[in-house]
mmCIF file of C-alpha atoms in Angstrom:
data_model
loop_
_atom_site.group_PDB
_atom_site.id
_atom_site.type_symbol
_atom_site.label_atom_id
_atom_site.label_comp_id
_atom_site.label_asym_id
_atom_site.label_seq_id
_atom_site.Cartn_x
_atom_site.Cartn_y
_atom_site.Cartn_z
ATOM 1 C CA MET Y 1290 -9.553 -41.339 -37.122
ATOM 2 C CA THR Y 1291 -5.996 -40.033 -36.537
ATOM 3 C CA ASP Y 1292 -3.107 -40.473 -38.901
ATOM 4 C CA HIS Y 1293 -1.446 -42.815 -36.282
ATOM 5 C CA THR Y 1294 -4.468 -45.093 -36.141
ATOM 6 C CA GLN Y 1295 -4.782 -45.208 -39.879
ATOM 7 C CA GLN Y 1296 -1.169 -46.113 -40.265
ATOM 8 C CA ARG Y 1297 -1.506 -48.769 -37.552
ATOM 9 C CA ASP Y 1298 -4.671 -50.381 -39.052
ATOM 10 C CA ALA Y 1299 -2.876 -50.495 -42.539
ATOM 11 C CA PHE Y 1300 0.202 -52.279 -40.891
ATOM 12 C CA ARG Y 1301 -2.051 -54.564 -38.985
ATOM 13 C CA ALA Y 1302 -3.906 -55.569 -42.180
ATOM 14 C CA SER Y 1303 -0.583 -56.166 -44.030
ATOM 15 C CA ALA Y 1304 0.850 -58.327 -41.331
ATOM 16 C CA SER Y 1305 -2.381 -60.372 -41.057
ATOM 17 C CA ARG Y 1306 -2.151 -60.944 -44.890
ATOM 18 C CA LEU Y 1307 1.542 -62.157 -44.393
ATOM 19 C CA VAL Y 1308 0.658 -64.598 -41.660
ATOM 20 C CA ALA Y 1309 -2.238 -65.944 -43.571
ATOM 21 C CA ALA Y 1310 -0.177 -66.455 -46.634
ATOM 22 C CA ARG Y 1311 2.938 -68.001 -44.993
ATOM 23 C CA TYR Y 1312 1.559 -69.722 -42.015
ATOM 24 C CA PRO Y 1313 -2.203 -70.315 -42.538
ATOM 25 C CA HIS Y 1314 -1.970 -73.014 -39.814
ATOM 26 C CA ALA Y 1315 -0.638 -70.546 -37.184
ATOM 27 C CA LEU Y 1316 -2.441 -70.590 -33.858
ATOM 28 C CA GLY Y 1317 -2.118 -66.866 -33.480
ATOM 29 C CA ALA Y 1318 0.007 -63.829 -34.131
ATOM 30 C CA LEU Y 1319 0.978 -60.279 -33.017
ATOM 31 C CA LEU Y 1320 2.220 -57.141 -34.682
ATOM 32 C CA GLY Y 1321 4.892 -55.436 -32.643
ATOM 33 C CA GLY Y 1322 7.374 -52.439 -32.791
ATOM 34 C CA SER Y 1323 6.577 -49.115 -34.259
ATOM 35 C CA ALA Y 1324 4.132 -50.434 -36.835
ATOM 36 C CA ALA Y 1325 1.849 -51.538 -33.922
ATOM 37 C CA ARG Y 1326 2.093 -48.150 -32.400
ATOM 38 C CA GLY Y 1327 1.382 -46.286 -35.598
ATOM 39 C CA ARG Y 1328 4.834 -44.575 -35.665
ATOM 40 C CA ALA Y 1329 6.486 -46.524 -38.441
ATOM 41 C CA THR Y 1330 8.729 -44.724 -41.053
ATOM 42 C CA ALA Y 1331 9.091 -45.484 -44.648
ATOM 43 C CA SER Y 1332 11.928 -47.922 -43.863
ATOM 44 C CA SER Y 1333 10.467 -49.419 -40.716
ATOM 45 C CA ASP Y 1334 10.125 -53.147 -40.905
ATOM 46 C CA LEU Y 1335 7.249 -55.403 -39.685
ATOM 47 C CA ASP Y 1336 7.952 -57.250 -36.492
ATOM 48 C CA VAL Y 1337 5.521 -60.207 -36.284
ATOM 49 C CA ALA Y 1338 5.338 -62.790 -33.518
ATOM 50 C CA VAL Y 1339 3.577 -66.112 -34.777
ATOM 51 C CA LEU Y 1340 2.526 -68.923 -32.622
ATOM 52 C CA LEU Y 1341 2.771 -72.352 -34.218
ATOM 53 C CA PRO Y 1342 1.545 -75.903 -33.501
ATOM 54 C CA ASP Y 1343 4.027 -78.012 -31.741
ATOM 55 C CA ARG Y 1344 4.604 -80.184 -34.814
ATOM 56 C CA GLU Y 1345 6.432 -77.088 -36.241
ATOM 57 C CA HIS Y 1346 9.856 -75.472 -35.329
ATOM 58 C CA SER Y 1347 10.701 -72.418 -33.474
ATOM 59 C CA GLY Y 1348 13.079 -69.936 -35.023
ATOM 60 C CA ARG Y 1349 13.262 -66.473 -36.900
ATOM 61 C CA GLU Y 1350 12.527 -65.639 -40.549
ATOM 62 C CA VAL Y 1351 13.078 -62.417 -42.372
ATOM 63 C CA VAL Y 1352 11.179 -61.921 -45.684
ATOM 64 C CA ARG Y 1353 9.990 -59.096 -47.909
ATOM 65 C CA HIS Y 1354 6.284 -58.414 -47.748
ATOM 66 C CA GLU Y 1355 4.403 -55.779 -49.871
ATOM 67 C CA GLY Y 1356 7.595 -53.997 -50.391
ATOM 68 C CA ARG Y 1357 8.638 -53.915 -46.701
ATOM 69 C CA VAL Y 1358 11.033 -56.144 -44.685
ATOM 70 C CA ALA Y 1359 9.298 -58.383 -42.282
ATOM 71 C CA GLU Y 1360 10.974 -60.159 -39.375
ATOM 72 C CA LEU Y 1361 8.959 -63.072 -38.101
ATOM 73 C CA PHE Y 1362 9.471 -64.548 -34.506
ATOM 74 C CA LEU Y 1363 8.329 -68.097 -34.774
ATOM 75 C CA ASN Y 1364 7.576 -70.174 -31.642
ATOM 76 C CA THR Y 1365 5.536 -73.214 -30.965
ATOM 77 C CA VAL Y 1366 3.244 -73.184 -27.924
ATOM 78 C CA ALA Y 1367 5.489 -75.718 -26.061
ATOM 79 C CA ASP Y 1368 8.694 -74.004 -26.837
ATOM 80 C CA LEU Y 1369 7.397 -70.474 -25.598
ATOM 81 C CA PRO Y 1370 8.010 -70.745 -21.946
ATOM 82 C CA GLU Y 1371 11.582 -71.858 -22.367
ATOM 83 C CA PHE Y 1372 12.167 -69.162 -24.996
ATOM 84 C CA PHE Y 1373 10.761 -66.531 -22.709
ATOM 85 C CA ALA Y 1374 13.220 -67.831 -19.967
ATOM 86 C CA TRP Y 1375 16.027 -67.468 -22.419
ATOM 87 C CA ASP Y 1376 14.996 -63.860 -23.413
ATOM 88 C CA ARG Y 1377 14.955 -63.026 -19.783
ATOM 89 C CA ALA Y 1378 18.394 -64.658 -19.115
ATOM 90 C CA ARG Y 1379 19.969 -62.394 -21.839
ATOM 91 C CA ARG Y 1380 18.194 -59.338 -20.211
ATOM 92 C CA ARG Y 1381 16.954 -57.864 -23.427
ATOM 93 C CA GLY Y 1382 13.357 -59.246 -23.374
ATOM 94 C CA THR Y 1383 13.057 -58.598 -27.057
ATOM 95 C CA VAL Y 1384 10.168 -61.225 -27.760
ATOM 96 C CA LEU Y 1385 8.762 -60.686 -24.198
ATOM 97 C CA PHE Y 1386 8.121 -57.107 -24.932
ATOM 98 C CA LEU Y 1387 6.650 -57.957 -28.348
ATOM 99 C CA TYR Y 1388 4.203 -60.262 -26.680
ATOM 100 C CA ASP Y 1389 3.488 -57.680 -23.864
ATOM 101 C CA ARG Y 1390 2.898 -54.623 -26.158
ATOM 102 C CA GLY Y 1391 2.118 -56.150 -29.384
ATOM 103 C CA LEU Y 1392 -1.076 -55.822 -31.247
ATOM 104 C CA PRO Y 1393 -3.097 -59.105 -31.660
ATOM 105 C CA LEU Y 1394 -3.722 -60.101 -35.212
ATOM 106 C CA ALA Y 1395 -5.536 -63.405 -34.636
ATOM 107 C CA ASP Y 1396 -6.214 -65.552 -31.575
ATOM 108 C CA PRO Y 1397 -8.881 -68.056 -32.388
ATOM 109 C CA HIS Y 1398 -8.182 -70.444 -29.315
ATOM 110 C CA GLY Y 1399 -6.666 -68.064 -26.848
ATOM 111 C CA HIS Y 1400 -3.123 -69.173 -27.163
ATOM 112 C CA VAL Y 1401 -1.987 -65.415 -27.793
ATOM 113 C CA ALA Y 1402 -3.788 -64.223 -24.703
ATOM 114 C CA ARG Y 1403 -2.221 -66.913 -22.485
ATOM 115 C CA ALA Y 1404 1.210 -66.151 -24.063
ATOM 116 C CA ARG Y 1405 0.755 -62.452 -23.326
ATOM 117 C CA GLU Y 1406 -0.221 -63.181 -19.759
ATOM 118 C CA LEU Y 1407 2.969 -65.436 -19.353
ATOM 119 C CA ALA Y 1408 5.135 -62.766 -20.911
ATOM 120 C CA ARG Y 1409 3.811 -60.106 -18.564
ATOM 121 C CA ARG Y 1410 4.643 -62.326 -15.480
ATOM 122 C CA VAL Y 1411 8.127 -62.889 -16.823
ATOM 123 C CA LEU Y 1412 8.577 -59.096 -17.410
ATOM 124 C CA ALA Y 1413 7.257 -58.443 -13.923
ATOM 125 C CA SER Y 1414 9.978 -60.664 -12.422
ATOM 126 C CA GLY Y 1415 12.696 -58.477 -14.062
ATOM 127 C CA PRO Y 1416 15.678 -59.515 -16.058
ATOM 128 C CA ALA Y 1417 17.984 -62.027 -14.757
ATOM 129 C CA PRO Y 1418 20.713 -60.719 -12.488
ATOM 130 C CA LEU Y 1419 24.299 -60.687 -13.517
ATOM 131 C CA GLY Y 1420 26.152 -63.682 -12.187
ATOM 132 C CA LYS Y 1421 29.478 -63.135 -10.383
ATOM 133 C CA GLU Y 1422 31.625 -64.234 -13.368
ATOM 134 C CA GLU Y 1423 29.769 -62.073 -15.866
ATOM 135 C CA ARG Y 1424 29.787 -59.013 -13.472
ATOM 136 C CA GLU Y 1425 33.572 -59.310 -12.943
ATOM 137 C CA TYR Y 1426 34.184 -59.740 -16.499
ATOM 138 C CA GLY Y 1427 32.144 -56.756 -17.352
ATOM 139 C CA ARG Y 1428 34.105 -54.737 -14.780
ATOM 140 C CA TYR Y 1429 37.332 -55.890 -16.234
ATOM 141 C CA ALA Y 1430 36.229 -55.321 -19.864
ATOM 142 C CA LEU Y 1431 34.900 -51.797 -19.119
ATOM 143 C CA THR Y 1432 38.085 -50.929 -17.164
ATOM 144 C CA CYS Y 1433 40.168 -51.929 -20.347
ATOM 145 C CA TYR Y 1434 38.062 -49.800 -22.622
ATOM 146 C CA VAL Y 1435 38.060 -46.785 -20.269
ATOM 147 C CA ASP Y 1436 41.887 -46.944 -20.068
ATOM 148 C CA ASP Y 1437 42.234 -47.239 -23.761
ATOM 149 C CA LEU Y 1438 39.897 -44.283 -24.449
ATOM 150 C CA ALA Y 1439 41.787 -42.267 -21.867
ATOM 151 C CA ASP Y 1440 45.051 -43.184 -23.579
ATOM 152 C CA LEU Y 1441 43.572 -42.015 -26.891
ATOM 153 C CA ALA Y 1442 42.782 -38.568 -25.656
ATOM 154 C CA ASP Y 1443 46.276 -37.234 -26.414
ATOM 155 C CA LEU Y 1444 46.040 -38.514 -29.964
ATOM 156 C CA ALA Y 1445 43.135 -36.341 -30.997
ATOM 157 C CA ASP Y 1446 42.605 -32.465 -30.604
ATOM 158 C CA PRO Y 1447 39.333 -31.853 -28.853
ATOM 159 C CA GLY Y 1448 39.184 -28.532 -30.395
ATOM 160 C CA ASP Y 1449 39.313 -29.691 -34.038
ATOM 161 C CA ALA Y 1450 37.788 -33.075 -34.518
ATOM 162 C CA ILE Y 1451 37.823 -32.805 -38.251
ATOM 163 C CA GLY Y 1452 41.568 -32.102 -38.462
ATOM 164 C CA THR Y 1453 42.716 -34.943 -36.081
ATOM 165 C CA ASP Y 1454 44.561 -37.828 -37.372
ATOM 166 C CA PRO Y 1455 42.073 -40.202 -39.051
ATOM 167 C CA ALA Y 1456 43.610 -43.483 -37.611
ATOM 168 C CA ALA Y 1457 43.484 -42.032 -34.092
ATOM 169 C CA ARG Y 1458 39.869 -40.909 -34.525
ATOM 170 C CA HIS Y 1459 38.761 -44.223 -35.934
ATOM 171 C CA GLU Y 1460 40.332 -46.012 -32.987
ATOM 172 C CA GLN Y 1461 38.753 -43.389 -30.554
ATOM 173 C CA LEU Y 1462 35.239 -43.764 -32.023
ATOM 174 C CA SER Y 1463 35.528 -47.626 -31.888
ATOM 175 C CA VAL Y 1464 36.667 -47.710 -28.304
ATOM 176 C CA ALA Y 1465 33.898 -45.143 -27.350
ATOM 177 C CA ASP Y 1466 31.325 -47.495 -28.786
ATOM 178 C CA HIS Y 1467 32.643 -50.205 -26.648
ATOM 179 C CA VAL Y 1468 32.695 -48.279 -23.474
ATOM 180 C CA LEU Y 1469 29.151 -47.216 -23.909
ATOM 181 C CA ARG Y 1470 27.849 -50.736 -24.574
ATOM 182 C CA GLU Y 1471 29.784 -52.176 -21.703
ATOM 183 C CA ALA Y 1472 28.803 -49.435 -19.362
ATOM 184 C CA ALA Y 1473 25.083 -49.587 -20.362
ATOM 185 C CA HIS Y 1474 25.143 -53.322 -19.901
ATOM 186 C CA LEU Y 1475 26.468 -52.974 -16.304
ATOM 187 C CA LEU Y 1476 24.275 -49.923 -15.344
ATOM 188 C CA THR Y 1477 21.174 -51.491 -16.523
ATOM 189 C CA ALA Y 1478 22.151 -54.676 -14.505
ATOM 190 C CA HIS Y 1479 22.897 -52.572 -11.415
ATOM 191 C CA HIS Y 1480 19.299 -51.165 -11.434
ATOM 192 C CA GLN Y 1481 17.863 -54.693 -12.336
ATOM 193 C CA ALA Y 1482 16.522 -53.142 -15.543
ATOM 194 C CA TRP Y 1483 16.254 -54.394 -18.896
ATOM 195 C CA THR Y 1484 19.010 -53.597 -21.490
ATOM 196 C CA GLY Y 1485 18.921 -53.444 -25.223
ATOM 197 C CA ILE Y 1486 21.027 -53.073 -28.387
ATOM 198 C CA GLY Y 1487 20.961 -50.725 -31.432
ATOM 199 C CA LYS Y 1488 18.299 -48.128 -30.918
ATOM 200 C CA TRP Y 1489 17.078 -49.693 -27.828
ATOM 201 C CA LEU Y 1490 20.242 -49.290 -25.979
ATOM 202 C CA PRO Y 1491 19.789 -45.465 -25.295
ATOM 203 C CA ARG Y 1492 15.954 -46.123 -24.590
ATOM 204 C CA ARG Y 1493 16.705 -48.680 -21.963
ATOM 205 C CA LEU Y 1494 19.557 -46.726 -20.639
ATOM 206 C CA ILE Y 1495 17.506 -43.696 -20.023
ATOM 207 C CA ASP Y 1496 14.622 -45.831 -18.544
ATOM 208 C CA ALA Y 1497 17.021 -47.452 -16.104
ATOM 209 C CA ASP Y 1498 18.957 -44.290 -14.956
ATOM 210 C CA PRO Y 1499 18.007 -40.901 -16.556
ATOM 211 C CA VAL Y 1500 21.005 -39.095 -14.889
ATOM 212 C CA LEU Y 1501 23.952 -41.396 -15.240
ATOM 213 C CA GLY Y 1502 22.578 -42.982 -18.468
ATOM 214 C CA GLY Y 1503 22.098 -39.549 -20.002
ATOM 215 C CA ALA Y 1504 25.683 -38.639 -18.980
ATOM 216 C CA LEU Y 1505 26.971 -41.815 -20.732
ATOM 217 C CA LEU Y 1506 24.899 -40.902 -24.011
ATOM 218 C CA ASP Y 1507 26.051 -37.307 -23.792
ATOM 219 C CA GLY Y 1508 29.825 -38.258 -23.239
ATOM 220 C CA HIS Y 1509 29.471 -40.660 -26.342
ATOM 221 C CA ARG Y 1510 28.040 -37.909 -28.498
ATOM 222 C CA THR Y 1511 30.927 -35.537 -27.233
ATOM 223 C CA VAL Y 1512 33.577 -38.170 -28.438
ATOM 224 C CA ALA Y 1513 31.742 -38.108 -31.807
ATOM 225 C CA GLU Y 1514 31.308 -34.482 -32.257
ATOM 226 C CA ARG Y 1515 34.456 -32.871 -30.576
ATOM 227 C CA ALA Y 1516 36.790 -35.918 -30.159
ATOM 228 C CA ASP Y 1517 36.783 -35.184 -26.409
ATOM 229 C CA PRO Y 1518 36.486 -38.608 -24.468
ATOM 230 C CA ALA Y 1519 36.787 -36.934 -20.934
ATOM 231 C CA PRO Y 1520 33.004 -36.828 -20.253
ATOM 232 C CA LEU Y 1521 32.388 -40.355 -21.457
ATOM 233 C CA VAL Y 1522 35.447 -41.644 -19.311
ATOM 234 C CA ALA Y 1523 34.101 -39.816 -16.332
ATOM 235 C CA ALA Y 1524 30.706 -41.279 -16.576
ATOM 236 C CA ALA Y 1525 32.004 -44.851 -17.232
ATOM 237 C CA GLU Y 1526 34.003 -44.400 -14.132
ATOM 238 C CA GLN Y 1527 30.963 -43.681 -12.148
ATOM 239 C CA VAL Y 1528 29.379 -46.887 -13.403
ATOM 240 C CA LEU Y 1529 32.489 -48.790 -12.316
ATOM 241 C CA GLY Y 1530 32.224 -47.218 -8.992
ATOM 242 C CA LEU Y 1531 28.684 -48.616 -8.417
ATOM 243 C CA LEU Y 1532 29.978 -52.129 -8.916
ATOM 244 C CA GLY Y 1533 33.278 -52.107 -7.052
ATOM 245 C CA GLY Y 1534 35.550 -49.804 -8.983
ATOM 246 C CA PRO Y 1535 37.892 -50.606 -11.904
ATOM 247 C CA LEU Y 1536 39.292 -54.083 -12.138
ATOM 248 C CA ARG Y 1537 42.769 -54.456 -13.437
ATOM 249 C CA GLY Y 1538 45.178 -56.608 -11.489
ATOM 250 C CA GLY Y 1539 43.580 -59.678 -9.838
ATOM 251 C CA TYR Y 1540 41.113 -60.444 -12.526
ATOM 252 C CA THR Y 1541 41.183 -64.261 -13.497
ATOM 253 C CA HIS Y 1542 39.190 -66.282 -15.840
ATOM 254 C CA ARG Y 1543 39.453 -70.134 -16.328
ATOM 255 C CA TRP Y 1544 38.620 -71.264 -19.940
ATOM 256 C CA GLU Y 1545 36.429 -74.374 -20.087
ATOM 257 C CA PRO Y 1546 36.493 -76.386 -23.230
#
């Protein structure tokens, strides 16, 4: 038995004890994330999807269990199709992927198997496309952030990131983060691919477009390491070019109460 297998089995047993203790009436459960793959670190949490009877309520719960943080994704059987549709609409598919790739903990009545099949059908359909309003706002927002980042280029010395003005560097790094997030959002949408946040942003970005996604990530790192925004600006401008170019004059948005 490999170390990965041993670790996975240990986490599976721990997650099973958690579900049994907190939700003994659950209809089924799965363990997801790095723990399910046997690749958890000392600080990794447990991601557990729990299927509940319809008399219960869907939601999310974070607890400590056996010295580790556990995040519980709670769904009733009746709520699950609507929740999957919402997960698809936001284009991240967090819970969809958990059901697709998770490790079943218990499934006495086949509810988990049916939920996994539904998740796989939804994932196969791909994320929801960006609507026109969301796409145009994305173009406008990314254009603004790229312009800001380019303006900040003269405020920091690319050859000496440590010696630059601290306020300018703080602004530059903050804007660079926004450029990366907005560009990733638009680039994954352009490829009809899933997006992500946190550690999943670079993973989904590379999956969607290894070349341009890699250029965005490398450009972001260059801002952080050398205070040079030029590569990130250039990559973000390529993303804008795929969606009609920068959007400055002519953008309108009507607020609805």
